[in-house]
Amino acid sequence: MDILAIYNLRLKCYFFANVLPKTQRFEGLIMKHLRLFNYIDTIVREGSVRRAAEKLHITASALDRRVQDLEEELGTGIFERHPRGMRLSAAGEVFLSYVRRHLSDMQRLRSEIDSLNGLRRGHISLAVSPALAADFIPRIINTFREQYPGVSFSVTVAKHSDAIRALLAFEADLVVIVAPPRHPDVIDLAISEQPLVAAMDRTHPLANQGTLRLSDCIQYPLVLPAPGLTSREMLESVLHSRRSETQIAAETNSYEVMRGMLYGTKNIGFVISTGMPKNRVNENIVYRPISAVDIRPVPLVCAQLKSRGISVSAARFSNCIAEELNNMSLGEHHTA
């Protein structure tokens, strides 16, 4: 065990062995100060008392006073104050984890109470892959809210590694991401294999073909996903060996930009199959599968934090995601 690990372990032992049992006042704090926990969480997310106060609709001086009172109650500082904002101290990192667990538990409790009345309200925080942001996730959210109009959503579009970090930090209830990195604290709720497809204008010479080989596609200018996106990672190993044959028209992290560059041209773009619009009435873009011989499918995963009980609304939404993934078939998406 290195020195930093020993320091963190000792810090946690001190925090739970000396600060918490100091009096029974802290147990009262758990029940009485959930609002204060929300204040602390908001300061961390916003990075300053002033911005947090604006979001919470209270004065900065009142918010700072509440923080100071809490630090006095704990007997230790949880923030380091800098000219450009607030930063958690080592003890603050431990306390923040505690705060977010309790906020999550309270949200779940409220959701379970609401479920007794027919799930009249609730809130679900999602972190999703960029490929799912244009059609897949909005479509499922809209369908879900037709049945549960009192449930609201926060949706963050993020790369898979950032989405997992949001899940671990209690910033997301669920992640719906492509090819996520494995993590021991994350449990998969639903998985579907996603092949890569080529996107092109309806008048493109390859538009009437069936399954394409990548060698067919590189005969035309390519609009590539930006580095770091899963669809780019799927392409990279194959394109690397054929770089001299490849004509790159553009690279972009926006699927809307990619689609815009396909209209009326011979350019070819790439998305995973779930990134294709499901309802393509009067759509001028067609999608053709890339042979698995060239590029193997990757998993699309809906996941939650293993140690965190999610709300009833989040659990029901994850069931909707699972049902959608289970019902998917490549044949349904290939109809132009």
GROMACS .gro file of C-alpha atoms in nm:
model
  336
    1MET     CA    1   0.000   0.000   0.000
    2ASP     CA    2   0.153   0.334  -0.102
    3ILE     CA    3   0.178   0.645   0.116
    4LEU     CA    4  -0.121   0.818  -0.044
    5ALA     CA    5  -0.342   0.513   0.012
    6ILE     CA    6  -0.233   0.494   0.377
    7TYR     CA    7  -0.307   0.866   0.420
    8ASN     CA    8  -0.656   0.828   0.271
    9LEU     CA    9  -0.728   0.524   0.485
   10ARG     CA   10  -0.619   0.705   0.802
   11LEU     CA   11  -0.824   1.006   0.703
   12LYS     CA   12  -1.136   0.793   0.661
   13CYS     CA   13  -1.073   0.616   0.992
   14TYR     CA   14  -1.032   0.951   1.168
   15PHE     CA   15  -1.345   1.089   1.004
   16PHE     CA   16  -1.570   0.799   1.098
   17ALA     CA   17  -1.409   0.712   1.433
   18ASN     CA   18  -1.363   1.062   1.577
   19VAL     CA   19  -1.575   1.318   1.395
   20LEU     CA   20  -1.902   1.127   1.357
   21PRO     CA   21  -1.929   0.984   1.712
   22LYS     CA   22  -1.823   1.313   1.871
   23THR     CA   23  -2.184   1.379   1.973
   24GLN     CA   24  -2.523   1.258   1.867
   25ARG     CA   25  -2.575   1.590   1.689
   26PHE     CA   26  -2.450   1.443   1.362
   27GLU     CA   27  -2.731   1.187   1.352
   28GLY     CA   28  -2.971   1.477   1.382
   29LEU     CA   29  -2.782   1.638   1.096
   30ILE     CA   30  -2.857   1.338   0.874
   31MET     CA   31  -3.232   1.382   0.913
   32LYS     CA   32  -3.254   1.760   0.942
   33HIS     CA   33  -3.004   1.880   0.686
   34LEU     CA   34  -3.085   1.707   0.360
   35ARG     CA   35  -3.128   2.055   0.218
   36LEU     CA   36  -2.779   2.140   0.337
   37PHE     CA   37  -2.649   1.825   0.170
   38ASN     CA   38  -2.800   1.954  -0.152
   39TYR     CA   39  -2.625   2.287  -0.094
   40ILE     CA   40  -2.287   2.113  -0.060
   41ASP     CA   41  -2.348   1.902  -0.369
   42THR     CA   42  -2.441   2.212  -0.571
   43ILE     CA   43  -2.129   2.402  -0.459
   44VAL     CA   44  -1.913   2.111  -0.576
   45ARG     CA   45  -2.088   2.093  -0.912
   46GLU     CA   46  -2.078   2.470  -0.970
   47GLY     CA   47  -1.727   2.525  -0.833
   48SER     CA   48  -1.809   2.838  -0.634
   49VAL     CA   49  -2.043   2.963  -0.363
   50ARG     CA   50  -2.164   3.250  -0.582
   51ARG     CA   51  -2.271   3.031  -0.875
   52ALA     CA   52  -2.423   2.773  -0.641
   53ALA     CA   53  -2.618   3.045  -0.459
   54GLU     CA   54  -2.759   3.174  -0.787
   55LYS     CA   55  -2.876   2.825  -0.879
   56LEU     CA   56  -3.023   2.763  -0.533
   57HIS     CA   57  -3.189   3.108  -0.520
   58ILE     CA   58  -3.031   3.212  -0.191
   59THR     CA   59  -2.768   3.472  -0.107
   60ALA     CA   60  -2.401   3.381  -0.133
   61SER     CA   61  -2.335   3.506   0.221
   62ALA     CA   62  -2.611   3.285   0.364
   63LEU     CA   63  -2.481   2.982   0.176
   64ASP     CA   64  -2.123   3.042   0.289
   65ARG     CA   65  -2.245   3.074   0.648
   66ARG     CA   66  -2.419   2.737   0.624
   67VAL     CA   67  -2.099   2.578   0.495
   68GLN     CA   68  -1.897   2.728   0.779
   69ASP     CA   69  -2.152   2.605   1.032
   70LEU     CA   70  -2.126   2.256   0.887
   71GLU     CA   71  -1.746   2.261   0.899
   72GLU     CA   72  -1.765   2.369   1.263
   73GLU     CA   73  -2.012   2.087   1.330
   74LEU     CA   74  -1.779   1.833   1.169
   75GLY     CA   75  -1.469   1.975   1.330
   76THR     CA   76  -1.285   1.984   0.997
   77GLY     CA   77  -1.280   2.190   0.680
   78ILE     CA   78  -1.443   2.031   0.376
   79PHE     CA   79  -1.353   2.303   0.127
   80GLU     CA   80  -1.033   2.476   0.026
   81ARG     CA   81  -1.113   2.837  -0.062
   82HIS     CA   82  -0.930   2.985  -0.361
   83PRO     CA   83  -0.969   3.316  -0.546
   84ARG     CA   84  -1.135   3.136  -0.838
   85GLY     CA   85  -1.369   2.919  -0.635
   86MET     CA   86  -1.405   2.631  -0.393
   87ARG     CA   87  -1.230   2.297  -0.404
   88LEU     CA   88  -1.293   1.993  -0.185
   89SER     CA   89  -1.037   1.907   0.078
   90ALA     CA   90  -0.943   1.544   0.139
   91ALA     CA   91  -1.201   1.526   0.418
   92GLY     CA   92  -1.449   1.694   0.183
   93GLU     CA   93  -1.407   1.416  -0.072
   94VAL     CA   94  -1.507   1.162   0.194
   95PHE     CA   95  -1.799   1.376   0.307
   96LEU     CA   96  -1.921   1.435  -0.050
   97SER     CA   97  -1.948   1.062  -0.111
   98TYR     CA   98  -2.154   1.037   0.207
   99VAL     CA   99  -2.374   1.331   0.099
  100ARG     CA  100  -2.444   1.190  -0.246
  101ARG     CA  101  -2.537   0.850  -0.109
  102HIS     CA  102  -2.794   1.011   0.119
  103LEU     CA  103  -2.933   1.236  -0.155
  104SER     CA  104  -2.964   0.932  -0.379
  105ASP     CA  105  -3.137   0.732  -0.104
  106MET     CA  106  -3.380   1.018  -0.040
  107GLN     CA  107  -3.462   1.044  -0.411
  108ARG     CA  108  -3.525   0.669  -0.419
  109LEU     CA  109  -3.745   0.692  -0.107
  110ARG     CA  110  -3.954   0.969  -0.260
  111SER     CA  111  -3.985   0.769  -0.580
  112GLU     CA  112  -4.103   0.460  -0.391
  113ILE     CA  113  -4.364   0.668  -0.207
  114ASP     CA  114  -4.476   0.820  -0.537
  115SER     CA  115  -4.502   0.475  -0.691
  116LEU     CA  116  -4.774   0.394  -0.439
  117ASN     CA  117  -4.975   0.670  -0.607
  118GLY     CA  118  -4.904   0.556  -0.961
  119LEU     CA  119  -4.559   0.711  -1.018
  120ARG     CA  120  -4.695   1.064  -1.038
  121ARG     CA  121  -4.354   1.226  -1.029
  122GLY     CA  122  -3.985   1.153  -1.033
  123HIS     CA  123  -3.656   1.252  -1.193
  124ILE     CA  124  -3.404   1.043  -1.385
  125SER     CA  125  -3.048   1.149  -1.466
  126LEU     CA  126  -2.892   0.986  -1.770
  127ALA     CA  127  -2.546   0.987  -1.927
  128VAL     CA  128  -2.558   0.865  -2.286
  129SER     CA  129  -2.327   0.813  -2.582
  130PRO     CA  130  -2.333   1.079  -2.857
  131ALA     CA  131  -2.457   0.824  -3.111
  132LEU     CA  132  -2.779   0.780  -2.910
  133ALA     CA  133  -2.855   1.149  -2.854
  134ALA     CA  134  -3.028   1.241  -3.180
  135ASP     CA  135  -3.301   0.974  -3.196
  136PHE     CA  136  -3.275   0.669  -2.972
  137ILE     CA  137  -3.281   0.831  -2.626
  138PRO     CA  138  -3.525   1.117  -2.708
  139ARG     CA  139  -3.767   0.868  -2.863
  140ILE     CA  140  -3.766   0.639  -2.558
  141ILE     CA  141  -3.795   0.933  -2.317
  142ASN     CA  142  -4.096   1.071  -2.506
  143THR     CA  143  -4.263   0.730  -2.508
  144PHE     CA  144  -4.196   0.687  -2.135
  145ARG     CA  145  -4.336   1.031  -2.051
  146GLU     CA  146  -4.657   0.958  -2.238
  147GLN     CA  147  -4.723   0.702  -1.966
  148TYR     CA  148  -4.553   0.890  -1.680
  149PRO     CA  149  -4.580   1.265  -1.755
  150GLY     CA  150  -4.471   1.360  -1.403
  151VAL     CA  151  -4.124   1.213  -1.453
  152SER     CA  152  -3.856   1.456  -1.575
  153PHE     CA  153  -3.511   1.384  -1.713
  154SER     CA  154  -3.159   1.523  -1.711
  155VAL     CA  155  -2.958   1.397  -2.009
  156THR     CA  156  -2.583   1.441  -2.040
  157VAL     CA  157  -2.413   1.340  -2.365
  158ALA     CA  158  -2.068   1.202  -2.284
  159LYS     CA  159  -1.795   0.969  -2.402
  160HIS     CA  160  -1.818   0.626  -2.241
  161SER     CA  161  -1.537   0.687  -1.989
  162ASP     CA  162  -1.692   1.020  -1.878
  163ALA     CA  163  -2.033   0.857  -1.848
  164ILE     CA  164  -1.894   0.590  -1.614
  165ARG     CA  165  -1.728   0.863  -1.406
  166ALA     CA  166  -2.065   1.040  -1.378
  167LEU     CA  167  -2.225   0.716  -1.261
  168LEU     CA  168  -1.956   0.660  -0.997
  169ALA     CA  169  -1.996   1.021  -0.875
  170PHE     CA  170  -2.375   0.978  -0.832
  171GLU     CA  171  -2.427   1.234  -1.110
  172ALA     CA  172  -2.623   0.984  -1.321
  173ASP     CA  173  -2.879   0.723  -1.224
  174LEU     CA  174  -2.825   0.524  -1.543
  175VAL     CA  175  -2.583   0.521  -1.832
  176VAL     CA  176  -2.676   0.410  -2.183
  177ILE     CA  177  -2.346   0.388  -2.366
  178VAL     CA  178  -2.163   0.206  -2.640
  179ALA     CA  179  -1.865  -0.018  -2.559
  180PRO     CA  180  -1.824   0.097  -2.197
  181PRO     CA  181  -1.500   0.030  -2.009
  182ARG     CA  182  -1.546  -0.247  -1.755
  183HIS     CA  183  -1.570  -0.139  -1.390
  184PRO     CA  184  -1.627  -0.362  -1.085
  185ASP     CA  185  -1.879  -0.120  -0.931
  186VAL     CA  186  -2.101  -0.103  -1.240
  187ILE     CA  187  -2.366  -0.363  -1.323
  188ASP     CA  188  -2.518  -0.414  -1.669
  189LEU     CA  189  -2.897  -0.411  -1.691
  190ALA     CA  190  -2.931  -0.472  -2.066
  191ILE     CA  191  -2.693  -0.535  -2.355
  192SER     CA  192  -2.734  -0.536  -2.732
  193GLU     CA  193  -2.466  -0.592  -2.995
  194GLN     CA  194  -2.442  -0.295  -3.231
  195PRO     CA  195  -2.297  -0.328  -3.581
  196LEU     CA  196  -2.148  -0.034  -3.767
  197VAL     CA  197  -2.343   0.100  -4.064
  198ALA     CA  198  -2.250   0.331  -4.350
  199ALA     CA  199  -2.467   0.637  -4.409
  200MET     CA  200  -2.503   0.805  -4.749
  201ASP     CA  201  -2.731   1.010  -4.969
  202ARG     CA  202  -3.017   0.817  -5.132
  203THR     CA  203  -2.864   0.882  -5.475
  204HIS     CA  204  -2.521   0.745  -5.378
  205PRO     CA  205  -2.381   0.466  -5.604
  206LEU     CA  206  -2.379   0.227  -5.304
  207ALA     CA  207  -2.727   0.317  -5.183
  208ASN     CA  208  -2.893   0.014  -5.342
  209GLN     CA  209  -2.633  -0.236  -5.224
  210GLY     CA  210  -2.685  -0.478  -4.937
  211THR     CA  211  -2.410  -0.543  -4.685
  212LEU     CA  212  -2.099  -0.341  -4.772
  213ARG     CA  213  -1.733  -0.418  -4.730
  214LEU     CA  214  -1.517  -0.137  -4.598
  215SER     CA  215  -1.314  -0.161  -4.918
  216ASP     CA  216  -1.629  -0.048  -5.102
  217CYS     CA  217  -1.667   0.257  -4.879
  218ILE     CA  218  -1.311   0.387  -4.905
  219GLN     CA  219  -1.357   0.438  -5.276
  220TYR     CA  220  -1.552   0.752  -5.176
  221PRO     CA  221  -1.480   1.054  -4.953
  222LEU     CA  222  -1.540   0.971  -4.585
  223VAL     CA  223  -1.693   1.182  -4.309
  224LEU     CA  224  -1.535   1.018  -4.006
  225PRO     CA  225  -1.642   1.031  -3.642
  226ALA     CA  226  -1.396   1.232  -3.432
  227PRO     CA  227  -1.122   1.047  -3.238
  228GLY     CA  228  -1.252   0.925  -2.904
  229LEU     CA  229  -1.597   0.826  -3.031
  230THR     CA  230  -1.672   0.454  -3.030
  231SER     CA  231  -1.762   0.445  -3.399
  232ARG     CA  232  -1.419   0.594  -3.476
  233GLU     CA  233  -1.249   0.332  -3.257
  234MET     CA  234  -1.432   0.062  -3.452
  235LEU     CA  235  -1.297   0.204  -3.778
  236GLU     CA  236  -0.948   0.299  -3.669
  237SER     CA  237  -0.771  -0.035  -3.679
  238VAL     CA  238  -0.900  -0.110  -4.030
  239LEU     CA  239  -0.842   0.236  -4.174
  240HIS     CA  240  -0.494   0.262  -4.026
  241SER     CA  241  -0.361  -0.005  -4.262
  242ARG     CA  242  -0.531   0.160  -4.560
  243ARG     CA  243  -0.459   0.524  -4.479
  244SER     CA  244  -0.301   0.592  -4.820
  245GLU     CA  245  -0.621   0.476  -4.995
  246THR     CA  246  -0.855   0.681  -4.775
  247GLN     CA  247  -0.986   1.025  -4.869
  248ILE     CA  248  -1.113   1.202  -4.558
  249ALA     CA  249  -1.363   1.477  -4.634
  250ALA     CA  250  -1.413   1.573  -4.267
  251GLU     CA  251  -1.394   1.456  -3.907
  252THR     CA  252  -1.664   1.559  -3.661
  253ASN     CA  253  -1.801   1.473  -3.315
  254SER     CA  254  -2.149   1.577  -3.432
  255TYR     CA  255  -2.379   1.330  -3.603
  256GLU     CA  256  -2.589   1.622  -3.725
  257VAL     CA  257  -2.285   1.769  -3.902
  258MET     CA  258  -2.204   1.430  -4.051
  259ARG     CA  259  -2.556   1.388  -4.187
  260GLY     CA  260  -2.550   1.742  -4.325
  261MET     CA  261  -2.235   1.661  -4.523
  262LEU     CA  262  -2.396   1.359  -4.690
  263TYR     CA  263  -2.688   1.528  -4.866
  264GLY     CA  264  -2.638   1.547  -5.243
  265THR     CA  265  -2.278   1.419  -5.227
  266LYS     CA  266  -2.087   1.096  -5.265
  267ASN     CA  267  -1.956   1.124  -4.908
  268ILE     CA  268  -2.002   0.831  -4.670
  269GLY     CA  269  -2.042   0.860  -4.294
  270PHE     CA  270  -2.058   0.598  -4.020
  271VAL     CA  271  -2.281   0.534  -3.717
  272ILE     CA  272  -2.369   0.238  -3.499
  273SER     CA  273  -2.704   0.089  -3.591
  274THR     CA  274  -2.886   0.242  -3.292
  275GLY     CA  275  -2.773   0.586  -3.408
  276MET     CA  276  -2.999   0.565  -3.711
  277PRO     CA  277  -3.338   0.742  -3.695
  278LYS     CA  278  -3.613   0.484  -3.651
  279ASN     CA  279  -3.882   0.682  -3.832
  280ARG     CA  280  -3.728   0.791  -4.161
  281VAL     CA  281  -4.024   0.927  -4.353
  282ASN     CA  282  -3.902   1.137  -4.647
  283GLU     CA  283  -3.546   1.070  -4.532
  284ASN     CA  284  -3.282   1.132  -4.796
  285ILE     CA  285  -3.013   0.942  -4.605
  286VAL     CA  286  -2.993   0.563  -4.630
  287TYR     CA  287  -2.798   0.323  -4.411
  288ARG     CA  288  -2.618   0.007  -4.517
  289PRO     CA  289  -2.454  -0.247  -4.284
  290ILE     CA  290  -2.078  -0.296  -4.284
  291SER     CA  291  -1.975  -0.662  -4.297
  292ALA     CA  292  -1.880  -0.811  -3.961
  293VAL     CA  293  -1.582  -0.963  -4.142
  294ASP     CA  294  -1.436  -0.611  -4.152
  295ILE     CA  295  -1.569  -0.463  -3.827
  296ARG     CA  296  -1.711  -0.659  -3.536
  297PRO     CA  297  -2.023  -0.529  -3.355
  298VAL     CA  298  -1.981  -0.361  -3.016
  299PRO     CA  299  -2.209  -0.379  -2.709
  300LEU     CA  300  -2.464  -0.110  -2.627
  301VAL     CA  301  -2.517  -0.123  -2.251
  302CYS     CA  302  -2.766   0.020  -2.004
  303ALA     CA  303  -2.602   0.010  -1.660
  304GLN     CA  304  -2.628   0.135  -1.303
  305LEU     CA  305  -2.400   0.161  -1.003
  306LYS     CA  306  -2.390  -0.176  -0.829
  307SER     CA  307  -2.401  -0.040  -0.475
  308ARG     CA  308  -2.676   0.215  -0.544
  309GLY     CA  309  -3.045   0.141  -0.531
  310ILE     CA  310  -3.211   0.334  -0.814
  311SER     CA  311  -3.553   0.495  -0.793
  312VAL     CA  312  -3.870   0.325  -0.909
  313SER     CA  313  -3.892   0.564  -1.204
  314ALA     CA  314  -3.531   0.490  -1.308
  315ALA     CA  315  -3.593   0.116  -1.274
  316ARG     CA  316  -3.901   0.137  -1.496
  317PHE     CA  317  -3.713   0.344  -1.752
  318SER     CA  318  -3.430   0.091  -1.757
  319ASN     CA  319  -3.693  -0.174  -1.831
  320CYS     CA  320  -3.804   0.033  -2.131
  321ILE     CA  321  -3.444   0.051  -2.253
  322ALA     CA  322  -3.405  -0.325  -2.205
  323GLU     CA  323  -3.724  -0.395  -2.396
  324GLU     CA  324  -3.614  -0.171  -2.682
  325LEU     CA  325  -3.275  -0.341  -2.701
  326ASN     CA  326  -3.431  -0.686  -2.690
  327ASN     CA  327  -3.669  -0.597  -2.973
  328MET     CA  328  -3.398  -0.463  -3.198
  329SER     CA  329  -3.313  -0.639  -3.517
  330LEU     CA  330  -3.080  -0.518  -3.785
  331GLY     CA  331  -3.339  -0.596  -4.050
  332GLU     CA  332  -3.578  -0.338  -3.904
  333HIS     CA  333  -3.317  -0.064  -3.938
  334HIS     CA  334  -3.208  -0.148  -4.289
  335THR     CA  335  -3.537  -0.064  -4.448
  336ALA     CA  336  -3.470   0.264  -4.632
   0.00000   0.00000   0.00000
